[in-house]
PDB file of C-alpha atoms and ligand atoms in Angstrom:
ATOM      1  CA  UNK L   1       0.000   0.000   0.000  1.00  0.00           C
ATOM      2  CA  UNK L   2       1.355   3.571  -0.598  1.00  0.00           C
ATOM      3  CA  UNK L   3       2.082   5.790   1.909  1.00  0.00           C
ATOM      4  CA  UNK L   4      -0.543   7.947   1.077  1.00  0.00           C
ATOM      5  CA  UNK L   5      -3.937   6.588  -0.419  1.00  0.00           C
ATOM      6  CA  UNK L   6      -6.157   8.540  -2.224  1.00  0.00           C
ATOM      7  CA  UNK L   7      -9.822   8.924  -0.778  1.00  0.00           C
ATOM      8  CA  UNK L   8     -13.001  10.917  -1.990  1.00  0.00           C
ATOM      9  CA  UNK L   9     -15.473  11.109  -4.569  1.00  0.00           C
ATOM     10  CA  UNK L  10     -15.180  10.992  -8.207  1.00  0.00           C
ATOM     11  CA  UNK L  11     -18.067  11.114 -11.040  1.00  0.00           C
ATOM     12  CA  UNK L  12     -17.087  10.715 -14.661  1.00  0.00           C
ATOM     13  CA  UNK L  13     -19.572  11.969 -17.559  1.00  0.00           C
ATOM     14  CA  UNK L  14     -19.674  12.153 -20.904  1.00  0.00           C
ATOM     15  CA  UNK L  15     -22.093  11.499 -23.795  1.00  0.00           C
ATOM     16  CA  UNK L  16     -22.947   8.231 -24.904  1.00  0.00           C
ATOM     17  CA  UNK L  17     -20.244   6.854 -26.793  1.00  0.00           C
ATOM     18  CA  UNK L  18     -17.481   8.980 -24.907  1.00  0.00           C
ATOM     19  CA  UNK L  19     -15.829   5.523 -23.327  1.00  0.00           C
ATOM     20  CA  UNK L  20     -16.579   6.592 -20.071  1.00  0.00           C
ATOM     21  CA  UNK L  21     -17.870   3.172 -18.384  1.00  0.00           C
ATOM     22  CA  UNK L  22     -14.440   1.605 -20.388  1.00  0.00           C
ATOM     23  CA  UNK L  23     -12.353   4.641 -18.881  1.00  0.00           C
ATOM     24  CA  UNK L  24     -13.588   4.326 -15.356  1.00  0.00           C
ATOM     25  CA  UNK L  25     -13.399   1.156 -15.145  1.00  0.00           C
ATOM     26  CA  UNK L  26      -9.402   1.056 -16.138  1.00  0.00           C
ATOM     27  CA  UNK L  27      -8.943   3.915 -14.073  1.00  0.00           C
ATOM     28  CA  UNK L  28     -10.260   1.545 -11.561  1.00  0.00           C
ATOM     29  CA  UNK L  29      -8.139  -1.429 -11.922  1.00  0.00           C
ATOM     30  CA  UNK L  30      -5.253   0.871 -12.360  1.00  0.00           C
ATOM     31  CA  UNK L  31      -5.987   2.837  -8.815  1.00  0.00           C
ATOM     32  CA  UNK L  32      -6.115  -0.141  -7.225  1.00  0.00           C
ATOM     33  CA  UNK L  33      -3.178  -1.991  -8.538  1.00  0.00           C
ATOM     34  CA  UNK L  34      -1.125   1.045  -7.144  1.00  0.00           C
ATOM     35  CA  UNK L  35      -2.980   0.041  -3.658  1.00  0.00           C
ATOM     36  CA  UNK L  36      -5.874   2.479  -3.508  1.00  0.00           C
ATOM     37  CA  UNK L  37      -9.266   0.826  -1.805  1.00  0.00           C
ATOM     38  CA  UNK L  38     -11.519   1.950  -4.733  1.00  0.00           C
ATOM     39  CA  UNK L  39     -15.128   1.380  -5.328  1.00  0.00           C
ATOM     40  CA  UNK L  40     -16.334   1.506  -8.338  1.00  0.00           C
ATOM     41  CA  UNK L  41     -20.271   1.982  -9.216  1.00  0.00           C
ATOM     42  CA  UNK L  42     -22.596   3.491 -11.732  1.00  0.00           C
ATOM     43  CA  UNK L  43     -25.804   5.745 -12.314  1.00  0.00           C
ATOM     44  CA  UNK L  44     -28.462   4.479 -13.433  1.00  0.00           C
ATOM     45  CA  UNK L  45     -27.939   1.662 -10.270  1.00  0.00           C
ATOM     46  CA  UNK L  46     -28.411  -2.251 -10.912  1.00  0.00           C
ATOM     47  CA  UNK L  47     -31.021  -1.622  -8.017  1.00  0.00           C
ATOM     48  CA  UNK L  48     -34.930  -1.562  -8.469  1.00  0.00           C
ATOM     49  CA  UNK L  49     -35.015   1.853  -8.963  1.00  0.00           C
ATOM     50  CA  UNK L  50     -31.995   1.355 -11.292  1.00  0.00           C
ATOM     51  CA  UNK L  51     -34.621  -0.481 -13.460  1.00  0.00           C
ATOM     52  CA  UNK L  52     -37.335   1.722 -13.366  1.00  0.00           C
ATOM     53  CA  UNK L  53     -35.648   4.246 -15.259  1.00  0.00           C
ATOM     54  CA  UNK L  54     -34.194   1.866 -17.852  1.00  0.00           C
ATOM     55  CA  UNK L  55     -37.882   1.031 -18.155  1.00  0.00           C
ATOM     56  CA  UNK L  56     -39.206   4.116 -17.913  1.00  0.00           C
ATOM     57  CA  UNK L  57     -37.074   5.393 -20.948  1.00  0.00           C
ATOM     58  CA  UNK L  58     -37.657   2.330 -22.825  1.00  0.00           C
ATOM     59  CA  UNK L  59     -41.337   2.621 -22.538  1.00  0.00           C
ATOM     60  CA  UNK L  60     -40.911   6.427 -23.395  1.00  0.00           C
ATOM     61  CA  UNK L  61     -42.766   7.644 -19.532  1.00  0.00           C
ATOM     62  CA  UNK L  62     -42.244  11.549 -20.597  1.00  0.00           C
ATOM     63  CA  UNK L  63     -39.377  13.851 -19.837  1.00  0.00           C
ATOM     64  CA  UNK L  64     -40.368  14.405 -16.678  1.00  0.00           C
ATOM     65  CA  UNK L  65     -41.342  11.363 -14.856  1.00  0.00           C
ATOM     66  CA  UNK L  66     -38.091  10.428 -16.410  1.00  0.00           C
ATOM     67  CA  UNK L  67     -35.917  12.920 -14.357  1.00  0.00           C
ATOM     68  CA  UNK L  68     -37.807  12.407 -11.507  1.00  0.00           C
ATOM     69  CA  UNK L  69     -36.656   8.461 -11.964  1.00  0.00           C
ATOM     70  CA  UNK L  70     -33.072   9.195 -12.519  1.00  0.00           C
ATOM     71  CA  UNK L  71     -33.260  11.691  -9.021  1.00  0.00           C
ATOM     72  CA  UNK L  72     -34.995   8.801  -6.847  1.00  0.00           C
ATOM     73  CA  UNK L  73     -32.264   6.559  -8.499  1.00  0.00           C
ATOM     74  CA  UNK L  74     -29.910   8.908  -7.129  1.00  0.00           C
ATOM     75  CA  UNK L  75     -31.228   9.543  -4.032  1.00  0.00           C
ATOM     76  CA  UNK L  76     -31.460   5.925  -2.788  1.00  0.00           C
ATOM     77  CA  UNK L  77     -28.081   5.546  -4.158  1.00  0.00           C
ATOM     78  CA  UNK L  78     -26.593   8.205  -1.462  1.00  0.00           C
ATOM     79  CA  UNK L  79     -25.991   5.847   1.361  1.00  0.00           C
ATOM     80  CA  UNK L  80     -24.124   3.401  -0.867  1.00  0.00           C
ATOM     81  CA  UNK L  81     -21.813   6.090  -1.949  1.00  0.00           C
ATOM     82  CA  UNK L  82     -21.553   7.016   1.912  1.00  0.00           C
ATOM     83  CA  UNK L  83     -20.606   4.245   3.382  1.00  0.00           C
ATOM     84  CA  UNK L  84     -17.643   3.603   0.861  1.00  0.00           C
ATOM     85  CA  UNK L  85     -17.024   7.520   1.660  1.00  0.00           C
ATOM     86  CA  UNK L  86     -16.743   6.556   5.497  1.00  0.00           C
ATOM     87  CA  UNK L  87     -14.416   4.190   4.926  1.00  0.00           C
ATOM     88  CA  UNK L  88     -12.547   6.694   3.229  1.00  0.00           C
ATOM     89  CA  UNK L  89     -11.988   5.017   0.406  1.00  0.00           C
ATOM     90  CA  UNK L  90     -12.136   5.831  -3.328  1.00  0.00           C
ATOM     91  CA  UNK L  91     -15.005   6.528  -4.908  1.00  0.00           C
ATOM     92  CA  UNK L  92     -15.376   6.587  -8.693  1.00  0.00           C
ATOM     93  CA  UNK L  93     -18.753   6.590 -10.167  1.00  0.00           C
ATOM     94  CA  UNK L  94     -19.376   5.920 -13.470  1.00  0.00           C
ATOM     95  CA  UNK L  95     -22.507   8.849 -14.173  1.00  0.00           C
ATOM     96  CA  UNK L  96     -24.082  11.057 -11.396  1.00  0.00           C
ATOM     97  CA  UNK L  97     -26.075  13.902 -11.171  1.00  0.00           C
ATOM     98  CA  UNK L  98     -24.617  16.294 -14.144  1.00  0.00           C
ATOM     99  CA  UNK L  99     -25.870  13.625 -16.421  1.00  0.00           C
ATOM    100  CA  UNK L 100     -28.880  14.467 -15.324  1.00  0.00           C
ATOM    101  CA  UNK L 101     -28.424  17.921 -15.502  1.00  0.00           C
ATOM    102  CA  UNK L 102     -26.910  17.441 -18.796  1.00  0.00           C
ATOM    103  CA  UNK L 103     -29.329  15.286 -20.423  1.00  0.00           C
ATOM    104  CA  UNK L 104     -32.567  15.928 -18.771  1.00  0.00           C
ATOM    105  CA  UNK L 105     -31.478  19.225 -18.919  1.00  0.00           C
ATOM    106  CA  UNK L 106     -32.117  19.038 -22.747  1.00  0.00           C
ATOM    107  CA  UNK L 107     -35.032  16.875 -22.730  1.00  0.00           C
ATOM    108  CA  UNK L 108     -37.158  19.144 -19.999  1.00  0.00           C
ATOM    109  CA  UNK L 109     -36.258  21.989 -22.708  1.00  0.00           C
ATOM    110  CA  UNK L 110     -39.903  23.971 -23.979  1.00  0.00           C
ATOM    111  CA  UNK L 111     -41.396  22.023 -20.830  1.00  0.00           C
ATOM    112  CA  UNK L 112     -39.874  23.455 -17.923  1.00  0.00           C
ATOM    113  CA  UNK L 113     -38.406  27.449 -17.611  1.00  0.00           C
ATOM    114  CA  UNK L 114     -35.128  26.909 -17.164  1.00  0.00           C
ATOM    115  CA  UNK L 115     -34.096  22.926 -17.375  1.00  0.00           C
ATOM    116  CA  UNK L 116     -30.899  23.055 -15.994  1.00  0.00           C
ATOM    117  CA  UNK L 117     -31.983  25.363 -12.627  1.00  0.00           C
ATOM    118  CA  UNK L 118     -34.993  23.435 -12.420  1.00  0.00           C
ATOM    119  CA  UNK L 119     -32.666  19.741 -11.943  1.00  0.00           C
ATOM    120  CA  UNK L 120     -29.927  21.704  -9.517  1.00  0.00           C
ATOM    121  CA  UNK L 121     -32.562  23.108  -7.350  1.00  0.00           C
ATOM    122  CA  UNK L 122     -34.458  19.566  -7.165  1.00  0.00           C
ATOM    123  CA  UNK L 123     -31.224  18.188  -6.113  1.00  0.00           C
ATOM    124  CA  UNK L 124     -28.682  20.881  -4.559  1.00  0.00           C
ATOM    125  CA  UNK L 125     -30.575  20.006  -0.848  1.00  0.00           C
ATOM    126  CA  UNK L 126     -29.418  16.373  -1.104  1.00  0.00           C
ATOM    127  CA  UNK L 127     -26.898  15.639  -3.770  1.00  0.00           C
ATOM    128  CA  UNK L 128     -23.474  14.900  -2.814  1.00  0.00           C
ATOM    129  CA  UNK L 129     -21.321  17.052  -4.505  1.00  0.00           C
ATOM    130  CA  UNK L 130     -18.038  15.021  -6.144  1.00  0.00           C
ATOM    131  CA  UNK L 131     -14.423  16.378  -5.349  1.00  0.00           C
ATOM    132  CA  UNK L 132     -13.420  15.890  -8.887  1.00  0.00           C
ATOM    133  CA  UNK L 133     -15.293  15.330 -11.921  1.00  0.00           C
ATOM    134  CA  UNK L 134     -14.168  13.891 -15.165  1.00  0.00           C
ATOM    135  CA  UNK L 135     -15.755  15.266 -18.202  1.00  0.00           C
ATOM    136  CA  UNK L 136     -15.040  12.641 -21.184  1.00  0.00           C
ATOM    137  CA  UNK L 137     -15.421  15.046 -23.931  1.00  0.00           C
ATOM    138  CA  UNK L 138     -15.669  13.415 -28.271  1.00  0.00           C
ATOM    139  CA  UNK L 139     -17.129  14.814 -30.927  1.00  0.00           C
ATOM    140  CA  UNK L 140     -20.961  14.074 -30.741  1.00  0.00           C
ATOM    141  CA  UNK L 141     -20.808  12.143 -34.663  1.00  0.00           C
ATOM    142  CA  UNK L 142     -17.370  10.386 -33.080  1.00  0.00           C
ATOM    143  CA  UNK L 143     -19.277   8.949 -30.422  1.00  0.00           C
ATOM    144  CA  UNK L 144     -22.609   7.772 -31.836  1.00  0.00           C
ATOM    145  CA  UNK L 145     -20.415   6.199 -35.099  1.00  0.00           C
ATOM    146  CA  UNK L 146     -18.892   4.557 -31.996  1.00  0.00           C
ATOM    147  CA  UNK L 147     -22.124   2.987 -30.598  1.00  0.00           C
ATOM    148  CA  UNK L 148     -24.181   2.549 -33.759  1.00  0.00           C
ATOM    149  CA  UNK L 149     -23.943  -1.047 -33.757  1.00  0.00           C
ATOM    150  CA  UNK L 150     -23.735  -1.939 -29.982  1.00  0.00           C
ATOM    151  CA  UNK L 151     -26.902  -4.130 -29.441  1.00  0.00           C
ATOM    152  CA  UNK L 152     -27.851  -2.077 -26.823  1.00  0.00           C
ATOM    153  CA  UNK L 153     -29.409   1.014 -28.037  1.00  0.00           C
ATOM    154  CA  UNK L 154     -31.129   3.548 -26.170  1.00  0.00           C
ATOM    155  CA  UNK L 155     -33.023   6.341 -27.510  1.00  0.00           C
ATOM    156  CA  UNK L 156     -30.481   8.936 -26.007  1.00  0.00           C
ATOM    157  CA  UNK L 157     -28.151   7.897 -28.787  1.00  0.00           C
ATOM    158  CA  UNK L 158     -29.294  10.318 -31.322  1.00  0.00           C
ATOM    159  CA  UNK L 159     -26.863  13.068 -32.678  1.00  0.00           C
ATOM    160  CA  UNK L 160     -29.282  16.000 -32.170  1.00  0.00           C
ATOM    161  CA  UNK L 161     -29.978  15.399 -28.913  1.00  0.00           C
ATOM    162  CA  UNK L 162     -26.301  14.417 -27.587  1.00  0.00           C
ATOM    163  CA  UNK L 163     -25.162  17.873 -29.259  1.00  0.00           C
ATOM    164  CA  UNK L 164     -27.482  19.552 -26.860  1.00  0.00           C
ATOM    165  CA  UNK L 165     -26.552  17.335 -23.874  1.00  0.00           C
ATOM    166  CA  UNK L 166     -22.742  18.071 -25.246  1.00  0.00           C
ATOM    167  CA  UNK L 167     -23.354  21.824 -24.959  1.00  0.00           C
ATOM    168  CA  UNK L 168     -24.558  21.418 -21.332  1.00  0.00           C
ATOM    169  CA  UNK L 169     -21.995  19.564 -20.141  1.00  0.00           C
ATOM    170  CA  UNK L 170     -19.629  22.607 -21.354  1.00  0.00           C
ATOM    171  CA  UNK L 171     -21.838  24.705 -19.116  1.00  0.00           C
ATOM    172  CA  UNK L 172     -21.666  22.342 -16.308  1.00  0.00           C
ATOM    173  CA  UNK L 173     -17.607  21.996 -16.913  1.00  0.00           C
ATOM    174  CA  UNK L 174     -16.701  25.685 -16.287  1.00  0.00           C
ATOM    175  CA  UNK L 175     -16.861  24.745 -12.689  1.00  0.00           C
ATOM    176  CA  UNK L 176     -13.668  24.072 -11.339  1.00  0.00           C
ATOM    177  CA  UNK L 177     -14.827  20.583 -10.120  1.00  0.00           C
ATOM    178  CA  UNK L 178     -14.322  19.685 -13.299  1.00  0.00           C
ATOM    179  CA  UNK L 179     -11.427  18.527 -15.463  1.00  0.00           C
ATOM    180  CA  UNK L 180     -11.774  18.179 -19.345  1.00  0.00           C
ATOM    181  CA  UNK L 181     -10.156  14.757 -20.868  1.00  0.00           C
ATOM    182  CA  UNK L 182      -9.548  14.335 -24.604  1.00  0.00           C
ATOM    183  CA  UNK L 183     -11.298  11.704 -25.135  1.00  0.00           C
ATOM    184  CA  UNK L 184     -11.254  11.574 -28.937  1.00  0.00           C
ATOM    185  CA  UNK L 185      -7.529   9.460 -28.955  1.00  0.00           C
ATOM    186  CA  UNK L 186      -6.985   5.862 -27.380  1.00  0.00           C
ATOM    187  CA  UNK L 187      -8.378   4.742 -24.408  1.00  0.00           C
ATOM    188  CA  UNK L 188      -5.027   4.419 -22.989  1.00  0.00           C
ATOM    189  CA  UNK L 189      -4.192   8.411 -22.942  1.00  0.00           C
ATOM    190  CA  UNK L 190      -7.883   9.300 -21.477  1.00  0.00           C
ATOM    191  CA  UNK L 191      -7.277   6.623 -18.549  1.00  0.00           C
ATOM    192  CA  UNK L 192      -3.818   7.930 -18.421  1.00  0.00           C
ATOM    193  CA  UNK L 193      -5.353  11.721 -17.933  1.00  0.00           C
ATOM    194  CA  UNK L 194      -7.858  10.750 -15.764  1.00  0.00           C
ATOM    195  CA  UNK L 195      -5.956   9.040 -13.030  1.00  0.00           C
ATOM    196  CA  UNK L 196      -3.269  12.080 -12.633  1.00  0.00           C
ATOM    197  CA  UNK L 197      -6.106  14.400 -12.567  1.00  0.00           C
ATOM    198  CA  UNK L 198      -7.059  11.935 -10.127  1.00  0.00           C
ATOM    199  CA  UNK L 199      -3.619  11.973  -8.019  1.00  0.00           C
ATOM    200  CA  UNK L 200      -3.586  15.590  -8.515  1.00  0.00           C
ATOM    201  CA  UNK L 201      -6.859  17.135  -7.067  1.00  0.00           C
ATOM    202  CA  UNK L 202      -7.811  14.222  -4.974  1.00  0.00           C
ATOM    203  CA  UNK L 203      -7.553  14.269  -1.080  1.00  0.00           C
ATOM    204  CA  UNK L 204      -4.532  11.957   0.486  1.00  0.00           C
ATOM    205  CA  UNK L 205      -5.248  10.371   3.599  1.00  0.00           C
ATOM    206  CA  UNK L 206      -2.209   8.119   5.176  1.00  0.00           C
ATOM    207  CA  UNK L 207      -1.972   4.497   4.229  1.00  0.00           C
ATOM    208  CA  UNK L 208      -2.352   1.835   7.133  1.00  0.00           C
TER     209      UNK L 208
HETATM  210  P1  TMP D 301     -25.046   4.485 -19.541  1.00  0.00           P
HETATM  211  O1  TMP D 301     -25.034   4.190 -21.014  1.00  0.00           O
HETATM  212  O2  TMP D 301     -23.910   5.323 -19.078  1.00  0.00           O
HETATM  213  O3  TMP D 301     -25.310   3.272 -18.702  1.00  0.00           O
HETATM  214  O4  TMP D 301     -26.323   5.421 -19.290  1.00  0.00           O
HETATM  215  C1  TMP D 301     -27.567   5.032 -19.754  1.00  0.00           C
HETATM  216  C2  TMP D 301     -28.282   6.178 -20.413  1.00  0.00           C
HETATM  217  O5  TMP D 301     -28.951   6.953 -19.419  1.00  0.00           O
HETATM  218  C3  TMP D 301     -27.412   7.134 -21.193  1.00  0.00           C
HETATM  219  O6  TMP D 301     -28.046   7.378 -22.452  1.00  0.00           O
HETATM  220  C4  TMP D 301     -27.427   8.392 -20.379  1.00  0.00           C
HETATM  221  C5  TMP D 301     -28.742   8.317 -19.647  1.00  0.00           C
HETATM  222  N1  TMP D 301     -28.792   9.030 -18.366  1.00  0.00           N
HETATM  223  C6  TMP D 301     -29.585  10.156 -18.280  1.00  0.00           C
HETATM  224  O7  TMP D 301     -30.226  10.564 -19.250  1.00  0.00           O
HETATM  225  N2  TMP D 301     -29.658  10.806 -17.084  1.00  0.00           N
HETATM  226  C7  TMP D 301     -28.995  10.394 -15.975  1.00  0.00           C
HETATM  227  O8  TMP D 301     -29.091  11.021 -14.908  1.00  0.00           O
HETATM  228  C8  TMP D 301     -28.171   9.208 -16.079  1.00  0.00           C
HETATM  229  C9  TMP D 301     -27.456   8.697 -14.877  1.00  0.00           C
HETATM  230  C10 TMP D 301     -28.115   8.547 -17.294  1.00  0.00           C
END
């Protein structure tokens, strides 16, 4: 174990076809071959809730019961996150709430005033806000020629609509939580970017 382990909270985001779940999940393995205790888990959950959304979307419920999934999602995912947080370990989840800013940020547009408000207010009162974030930023036509034929297809994976989630993200990203990765170049040199952005702006805590 190193002398000093890394411990807090980390989100990575991106649009669909960014390589984000592939990204985290090296950044994973490679975190915790150096001796860091990292947890790794994802948004939408494998829990019930988890399913509801993937249902919800797939049966098309509306924008808004839709958001309002992803949030409950979220919010019974909190105590997960916490206990892995109390153990001061790492962290890393693989989507978290500025996807839904980001996304249902563009879906709730000409349905709510102000999308993106409307999500941060629902959630600023209980969110946990992430030490570091790791946009995974491609070309919106780069990514979905990326995921055209994965067998998986959701209905997010349309150009028009990632372009606009794309756009928020850059909103989101001028916070200085953030930190931009190329990731239009081999997975290698985005996990390589992402764990010393990692190193670099992540709390130490001293190994046992
Ligand atoms: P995934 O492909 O990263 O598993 O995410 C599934 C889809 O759900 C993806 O198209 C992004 C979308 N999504 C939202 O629209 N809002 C959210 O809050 C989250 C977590 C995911």
């Amino acid at each position: 174990m190193p002398s000093l382990v890394l411990a807090g909270f980390v989100t990575f985001e991106g649009i669909d076809g960014s390589g984000k779940t592939t990204v985290s999940r090296l950044a994973a393995e490679r975190l915790r071959s150096q001796g860091h205790a990292v947890y790794l888990t994802s948004e939408p959950t494998a829990g019930w809730l988890g399913e509801a959304v993937r249902r919800g979307i797939e049966e098309d419920v509306g924008a808004v019961a839709e958001a309002l999934l992803f949030l409950a999602d979220r919010a019974a995912h909190i105590p997960d996150i916490q206990s892995h947080l109390a153990k001061d370990e790492l962290v890393l989840c693989d989507r978290y709430a500025d996807s839904t800013y980001a996304y249902q940020g563009a879906r709730l547009a000409g349905i709510v005033r102000d999308p993106l408000r409307f999500l941060q207010r629902a959630s600023e009162d209980w969110v946990l806000l992430p030490d570091l974030t790791v946009l995974l930023k491609v070309p919106p036509d780069v990514a979905i020629a990326r995921i055209k034929d994965r067998p998986d297809r959701m209905r997010f994976e349309d150009v028009t609509l990632l372009t606009k989630v794309a756009a928020n993200y850059d909103r989101l990203a001028k916070s200085r939580r953030f930190v931009i990765v190329d990731a239009n170049r081999s997975v290698d040199h985005a996990v390589d970017d992402a764990v010393s952005a990692i190193e670099r702006r992540l709390p130490t805590r001293p190994g046992a």
